[in-house]
XYZ file of C-alpha atoms in Angstrom:
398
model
C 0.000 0.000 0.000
C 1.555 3.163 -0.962
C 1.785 5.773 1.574
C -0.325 9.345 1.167
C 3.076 11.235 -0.394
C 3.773 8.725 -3.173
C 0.350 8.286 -4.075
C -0.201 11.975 -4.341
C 3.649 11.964 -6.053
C 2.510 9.893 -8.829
C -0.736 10.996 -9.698
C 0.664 15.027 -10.183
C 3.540 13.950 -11.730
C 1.442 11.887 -14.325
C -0.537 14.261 -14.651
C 2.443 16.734 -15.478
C 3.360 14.379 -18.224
C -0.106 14.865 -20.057
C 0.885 18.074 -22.100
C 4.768 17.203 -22.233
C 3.385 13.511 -24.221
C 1.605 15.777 -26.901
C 4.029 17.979 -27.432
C 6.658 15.620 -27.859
C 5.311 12.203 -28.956
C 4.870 13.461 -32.171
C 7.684 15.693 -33.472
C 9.478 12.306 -35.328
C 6.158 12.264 -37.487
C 6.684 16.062 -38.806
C 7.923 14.878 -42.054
C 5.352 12.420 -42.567
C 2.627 14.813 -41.910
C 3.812 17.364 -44.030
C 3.782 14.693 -46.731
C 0.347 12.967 -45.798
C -1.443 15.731 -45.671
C 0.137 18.311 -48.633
C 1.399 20.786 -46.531
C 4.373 22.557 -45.707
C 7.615 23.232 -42.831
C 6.088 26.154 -41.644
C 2.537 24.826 -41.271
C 3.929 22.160 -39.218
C 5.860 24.026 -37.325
C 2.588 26.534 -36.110
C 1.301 22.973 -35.246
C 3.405 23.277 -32.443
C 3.239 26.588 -31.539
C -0.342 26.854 -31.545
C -0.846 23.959 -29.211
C 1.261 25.879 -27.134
C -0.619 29.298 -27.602
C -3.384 27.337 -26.513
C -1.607 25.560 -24.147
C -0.675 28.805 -21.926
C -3.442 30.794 -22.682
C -5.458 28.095 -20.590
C -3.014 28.155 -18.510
C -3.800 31.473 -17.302
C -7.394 31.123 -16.243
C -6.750 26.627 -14.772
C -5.210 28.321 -11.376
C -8.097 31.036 -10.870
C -11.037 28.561 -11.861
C -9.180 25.978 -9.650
C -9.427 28.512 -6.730
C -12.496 28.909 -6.857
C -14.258 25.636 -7.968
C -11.921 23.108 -6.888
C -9.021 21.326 -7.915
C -10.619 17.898 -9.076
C -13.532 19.397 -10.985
C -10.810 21.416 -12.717
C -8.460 18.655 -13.944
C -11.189 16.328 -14.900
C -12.772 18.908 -17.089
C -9.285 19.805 -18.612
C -8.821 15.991 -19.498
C -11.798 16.180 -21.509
C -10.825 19.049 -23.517
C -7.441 16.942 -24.313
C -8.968 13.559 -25.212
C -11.539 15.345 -27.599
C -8.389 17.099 -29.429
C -6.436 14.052 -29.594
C -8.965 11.963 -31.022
C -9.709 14.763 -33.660
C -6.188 14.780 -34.516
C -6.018 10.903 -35.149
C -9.223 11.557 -37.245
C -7.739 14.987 -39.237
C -7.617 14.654 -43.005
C -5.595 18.158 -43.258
C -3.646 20.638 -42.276
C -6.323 23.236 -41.490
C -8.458 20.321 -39.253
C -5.230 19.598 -37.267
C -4.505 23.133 -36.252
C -7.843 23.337 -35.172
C -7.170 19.916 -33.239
C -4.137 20.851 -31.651
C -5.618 23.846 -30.262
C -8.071 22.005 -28.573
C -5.712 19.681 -27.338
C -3.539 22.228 -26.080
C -6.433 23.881 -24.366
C -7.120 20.898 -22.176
C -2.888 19.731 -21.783
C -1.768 22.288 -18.910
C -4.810 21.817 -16.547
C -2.549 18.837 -14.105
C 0.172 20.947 -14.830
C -0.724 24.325 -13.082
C -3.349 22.860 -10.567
C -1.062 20.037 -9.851
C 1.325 22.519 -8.230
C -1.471 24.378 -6.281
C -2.286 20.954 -4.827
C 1.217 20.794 -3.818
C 1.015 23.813 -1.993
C -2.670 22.870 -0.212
C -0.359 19.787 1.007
C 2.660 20.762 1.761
C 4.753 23.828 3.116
C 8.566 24.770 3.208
C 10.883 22.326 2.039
C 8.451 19.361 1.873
C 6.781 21.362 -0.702
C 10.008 22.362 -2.391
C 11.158 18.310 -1.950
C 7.648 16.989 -3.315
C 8.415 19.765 -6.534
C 11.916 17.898 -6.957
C 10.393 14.832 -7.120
C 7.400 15.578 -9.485
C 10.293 16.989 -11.856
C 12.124 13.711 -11.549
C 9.439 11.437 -12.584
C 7.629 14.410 -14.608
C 11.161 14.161 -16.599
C 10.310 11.040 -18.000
C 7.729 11.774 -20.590
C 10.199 14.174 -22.864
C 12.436 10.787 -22.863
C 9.949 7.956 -23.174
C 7.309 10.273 -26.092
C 9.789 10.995 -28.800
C 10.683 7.585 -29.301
C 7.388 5.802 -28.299
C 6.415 8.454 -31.057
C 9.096 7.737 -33.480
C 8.168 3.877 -33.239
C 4.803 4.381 -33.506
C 5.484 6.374 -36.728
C 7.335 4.001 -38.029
C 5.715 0.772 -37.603
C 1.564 2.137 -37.482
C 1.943 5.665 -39.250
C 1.777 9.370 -37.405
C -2.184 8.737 -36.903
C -1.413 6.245 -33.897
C 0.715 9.067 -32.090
C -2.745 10.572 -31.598
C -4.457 7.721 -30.758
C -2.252 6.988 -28.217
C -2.488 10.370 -26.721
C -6.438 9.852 -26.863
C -5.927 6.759 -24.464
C -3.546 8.230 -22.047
C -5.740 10.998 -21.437
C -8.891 8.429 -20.741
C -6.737 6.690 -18.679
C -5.756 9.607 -16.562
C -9.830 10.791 -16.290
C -10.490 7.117 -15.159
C -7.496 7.452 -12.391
C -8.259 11.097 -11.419
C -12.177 10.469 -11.378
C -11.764 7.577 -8.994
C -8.649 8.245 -6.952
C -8.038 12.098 -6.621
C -9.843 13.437 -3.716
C -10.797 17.283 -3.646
C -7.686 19.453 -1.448
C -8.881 22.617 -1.485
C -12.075 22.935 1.318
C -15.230 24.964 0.332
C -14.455 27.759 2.923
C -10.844 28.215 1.458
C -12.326 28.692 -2.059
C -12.002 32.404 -3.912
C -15.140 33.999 -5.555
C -15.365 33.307 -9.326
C -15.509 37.096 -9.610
C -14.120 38.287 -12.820
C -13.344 41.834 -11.517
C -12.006 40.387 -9.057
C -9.839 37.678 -10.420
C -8.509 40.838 -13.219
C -7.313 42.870 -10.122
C -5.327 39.851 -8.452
C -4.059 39.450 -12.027
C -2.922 43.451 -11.886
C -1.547 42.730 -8.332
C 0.488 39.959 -9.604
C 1.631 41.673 -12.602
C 2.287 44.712 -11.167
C 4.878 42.723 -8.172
C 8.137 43.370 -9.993
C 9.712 40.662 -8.338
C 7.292 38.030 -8.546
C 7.494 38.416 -11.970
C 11.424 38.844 -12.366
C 11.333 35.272 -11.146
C 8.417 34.016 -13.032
C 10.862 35.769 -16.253
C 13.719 34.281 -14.707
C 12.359 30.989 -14.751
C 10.389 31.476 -18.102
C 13.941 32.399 -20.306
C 15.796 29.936 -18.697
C 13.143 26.684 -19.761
C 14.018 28.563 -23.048
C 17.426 27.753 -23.585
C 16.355 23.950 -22.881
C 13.101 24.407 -25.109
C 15.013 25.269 -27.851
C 16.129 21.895 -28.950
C 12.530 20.767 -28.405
C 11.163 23.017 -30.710
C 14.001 22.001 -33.536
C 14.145 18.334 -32.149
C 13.118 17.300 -35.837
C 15.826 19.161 -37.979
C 18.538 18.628 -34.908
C 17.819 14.975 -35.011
C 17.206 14.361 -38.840
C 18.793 17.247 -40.619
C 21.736 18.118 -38.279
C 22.489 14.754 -36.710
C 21.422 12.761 -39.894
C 19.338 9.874 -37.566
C 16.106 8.483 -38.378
C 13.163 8.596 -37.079
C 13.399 6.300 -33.937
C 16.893 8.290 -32.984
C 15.130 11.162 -30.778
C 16.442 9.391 -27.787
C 19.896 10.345 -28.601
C 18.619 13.973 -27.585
C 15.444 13.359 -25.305
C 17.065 10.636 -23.210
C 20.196 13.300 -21.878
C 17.922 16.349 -21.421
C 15.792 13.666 -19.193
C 18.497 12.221 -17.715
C 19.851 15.774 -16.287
C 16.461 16.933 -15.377
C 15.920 13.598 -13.076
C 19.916 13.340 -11.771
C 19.672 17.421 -10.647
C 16.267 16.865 -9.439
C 17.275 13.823 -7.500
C 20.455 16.051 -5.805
C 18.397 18.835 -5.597
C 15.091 17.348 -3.556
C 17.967 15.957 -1.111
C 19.629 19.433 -0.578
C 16.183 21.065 0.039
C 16.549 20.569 3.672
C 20.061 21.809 3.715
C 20.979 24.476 1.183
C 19.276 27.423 0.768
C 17.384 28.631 -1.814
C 19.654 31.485 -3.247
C 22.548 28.952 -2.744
C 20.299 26.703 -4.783
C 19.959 29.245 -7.419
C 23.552 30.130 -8.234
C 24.529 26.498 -8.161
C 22.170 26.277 -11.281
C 23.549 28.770 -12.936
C 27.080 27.984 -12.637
C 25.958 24.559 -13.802
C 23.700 25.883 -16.960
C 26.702 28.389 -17.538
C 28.887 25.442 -18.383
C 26.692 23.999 -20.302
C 26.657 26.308 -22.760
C 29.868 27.410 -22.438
C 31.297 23.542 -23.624
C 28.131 23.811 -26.252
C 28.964 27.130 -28.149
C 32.972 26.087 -27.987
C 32.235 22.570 -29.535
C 30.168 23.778 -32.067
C 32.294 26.586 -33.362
C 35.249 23.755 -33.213
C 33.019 20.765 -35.343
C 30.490 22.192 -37.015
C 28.275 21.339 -39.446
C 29.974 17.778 -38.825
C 28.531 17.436 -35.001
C 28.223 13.681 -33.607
C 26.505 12.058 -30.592
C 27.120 11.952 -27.810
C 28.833 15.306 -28.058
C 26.318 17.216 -29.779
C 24.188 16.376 -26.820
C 26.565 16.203 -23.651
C 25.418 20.139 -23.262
C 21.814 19.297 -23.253
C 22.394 17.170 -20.113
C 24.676 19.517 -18.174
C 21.894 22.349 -18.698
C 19.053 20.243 -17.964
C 20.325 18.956 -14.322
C 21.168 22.556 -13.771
C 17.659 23.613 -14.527
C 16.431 21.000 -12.223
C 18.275 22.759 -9.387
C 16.568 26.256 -10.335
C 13.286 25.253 -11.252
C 11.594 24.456 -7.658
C 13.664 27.214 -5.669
C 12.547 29.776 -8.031
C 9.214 28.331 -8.358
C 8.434 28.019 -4.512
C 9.999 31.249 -3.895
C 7.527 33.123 -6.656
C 4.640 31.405 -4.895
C 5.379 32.663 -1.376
C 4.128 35.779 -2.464
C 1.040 34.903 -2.614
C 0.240 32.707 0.003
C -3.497 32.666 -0.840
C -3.862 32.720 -4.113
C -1.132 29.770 -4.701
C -3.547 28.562 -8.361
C -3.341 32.018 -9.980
C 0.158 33.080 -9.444
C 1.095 29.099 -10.769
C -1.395 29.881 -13.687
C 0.470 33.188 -14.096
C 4.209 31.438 -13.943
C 3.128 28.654 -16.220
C 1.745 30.927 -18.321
C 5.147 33.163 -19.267
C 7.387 29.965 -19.584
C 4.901 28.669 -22.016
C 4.065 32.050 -23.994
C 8.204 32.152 -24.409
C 8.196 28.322 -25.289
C 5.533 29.192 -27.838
C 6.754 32.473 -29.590
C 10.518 30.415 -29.612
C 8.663 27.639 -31.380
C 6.913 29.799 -33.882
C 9.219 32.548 -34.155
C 12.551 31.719 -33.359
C 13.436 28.155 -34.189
C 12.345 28.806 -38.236
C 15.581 31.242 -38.066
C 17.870 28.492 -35.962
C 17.345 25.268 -36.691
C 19.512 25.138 -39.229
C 22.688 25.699 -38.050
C 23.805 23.832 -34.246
C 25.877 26.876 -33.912
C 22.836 28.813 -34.354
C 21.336 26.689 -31.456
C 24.126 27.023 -29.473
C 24.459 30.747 -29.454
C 20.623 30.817 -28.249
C 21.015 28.180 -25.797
C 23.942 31.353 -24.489
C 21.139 34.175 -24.900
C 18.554 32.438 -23.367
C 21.228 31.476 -19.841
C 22.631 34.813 -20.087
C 19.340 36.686 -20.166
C 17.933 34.626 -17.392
C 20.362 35.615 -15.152
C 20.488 39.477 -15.686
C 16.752 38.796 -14.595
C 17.861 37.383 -11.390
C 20.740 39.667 -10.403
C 17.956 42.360 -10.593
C 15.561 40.503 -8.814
C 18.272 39.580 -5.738
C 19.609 43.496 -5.726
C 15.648 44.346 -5.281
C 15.542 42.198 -2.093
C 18.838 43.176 -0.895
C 17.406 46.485 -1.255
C 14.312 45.567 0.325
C 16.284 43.718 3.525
């Protein structure tokens, strides 16, 4: 019988997985999409980005209606959303049909994601809540390893239409877990009016605190330098690397294997390092890591190989692990009781910046790895000119 922490540890952190699986179970089929249904790189490529439009724009309003109608009701609903977009992308027959799907499915992907967090924080407090955040990052870290090449099988052996059917089933397996073993965390009394006045103020007030939202940017541009590669996984894997299809491991498997090493080490320094402390060990970690990237691929390119190609992908991943719950638990302290609309808010940013990357900023990089190494550097470097300006505010504060 598993004890009240695990259980609760592996329901959120499967439920994390949700929107992680359709964003990256199916980037190994972009090619045979484009081909299947007559379209073109750039029209696949807003496939992405508009899932994750949708993706954080739902984002934004899963913490408030959360707060104030409850966390199960919430999740269960968003789990619909995603199983009806899935299944209408298994069943598209064009371009124009998919995008529509992939909205939808986006719409309903980040609902265990933000109010997973918030039912951290109705649990725990301190660093049990930072340590259960480490661990829902270590398992959570699984699905970018285990989708791309579940995907890039599936494409393979049963065509890009069963990446989409599997998604449909995952997300009917979660309702049937989360209907029948998820009990309701946030009481009645603690509840916030569904006020929309209301919830547009604490929106303002959230906004407007400069250094909740220095962290929340902090957090949001440093997820870019690792979301980078995501968004070009295709051309890195197929038109850099020159692998096939069921190759995406070569570059999934080390950005999951740094995200659950650092957030192994990190859930068992919780107790014993502070957060700052916490902070600039990530940074000195992720500052390396693209250091050794930029210098290798100004030395090799365009003739990069595994495993060097990806050795930087690792090192920046654990060090992300180390920053993500010490800047996430320190943006939610302030505000203690609002804890679903300031993780809609954070979860919102990071994906709006994963998004316009995607859309935007990949098209112009993916074809050169010296092009993605140089914004893996922008992406570090502008992440922590966001921090030194949010730790001289509280120094200035204290």
């Amino acid at each position: 019988m598993l004890s009240p922490y695990f259980r609760y540890l592996l329901m959120l952190s499967a439920l994390t997985m949700v929107g992680p699986l359709a964003i990256d179970s199916y980037l190994p089929s972009f090619a045979a999409i484009r081909a299947d249904l007559h379209t073109t790189d750039v029209l696949m490529q807003q496939t992405l980005s508009l899932f994750l439009y949708a993706f954080a724009g739902m984002m934004l309003f899963y913490g408030t209606l959360a707060d104030a109608f409850g966390r199960r009701r919430v999740i269960l609903v968003s789990l619909v959303l995603y199983i009806a977009g899935s299944l209408g992308g298994a069943l598209s027959t064009g371009i124009e049909s998919l995008l529509v799907f992939r909205v939808l499915q986006g719409l309903g992907a980040g609902g265990g994601a933000v109010v997973g967090r918030a039912i951290v924080r109705d649990l725990y407090r301190g660093a049990e809540a930072q340590r259960m955040m480490s661990h829902m990052t270590m398992v959570f870290g699984l699905a970018p390893a285990i989708a791309p090449i579940l995907g890039g099988w599936l494409q393979v052996h049963l065509g890009w239409r069963s990446v989409f059917w599997f998604a449909t089933l995952f997300g009917a397996l979660m309702f049937a877990l989360c209907w029948k073993g998820l009990p309701e965390t946030l009481p009645p009394e603690e509840r916030q009016p569904f006020l929309p006045s209301v919830i547009v103020r604490q929106y303002v007030e959230c906004t407007l605190h400069l250094r909740f939202m220095l962290l929340v940017v902090v957090l949001a541009l440093s997820f870019a330098g690792f979301s980078l590669y995501i968004g070009s996984a295709s051309h890195f894997i197929m038109d850099i690397l020159h692998l096939p299809e069921t190759a995406f491991g070569w570059m999934f498997i080390p950005l999951v294997t740094g995200l659950i090493g650092g957030s192994a080490i990190a859930s068992r320094l919780a107790h014993r390092i502070s957060r700052p402390r916490m902070v600039v060990m990530a940074f000195g970690i992720m500052a390396i890591a693209g250091s050794f990237n930029l210098a290798y691929n100004l030395l090799a390119a365009p003739h990069v190989t595994v495993p060097w190609a990806v050795l930087p992908l690792l090192i920046y991943s654990f060090g992300l692990s180390f920053l993500t719950p010490a800047v996430t638990m320190t943006a939610m302290d302030y505000f203690p009781r609002n804890q679903g609309l300031a993780s809609s808010l954070q979860s919102f940013v990071q994906m709006v910046v994963f998004a316009s990357m995607a859309g935007f900023v990949v098209p112009l990089l993916f074809d050169s790895s010296i092009k993605l190494a140089w914004g893996m550097v922008g992406a570090g470097t502008a992440s922590l000119c966001c921090y030194l300006i949010f730790a001289a505010l509280r120094r200035r504060q204290t």
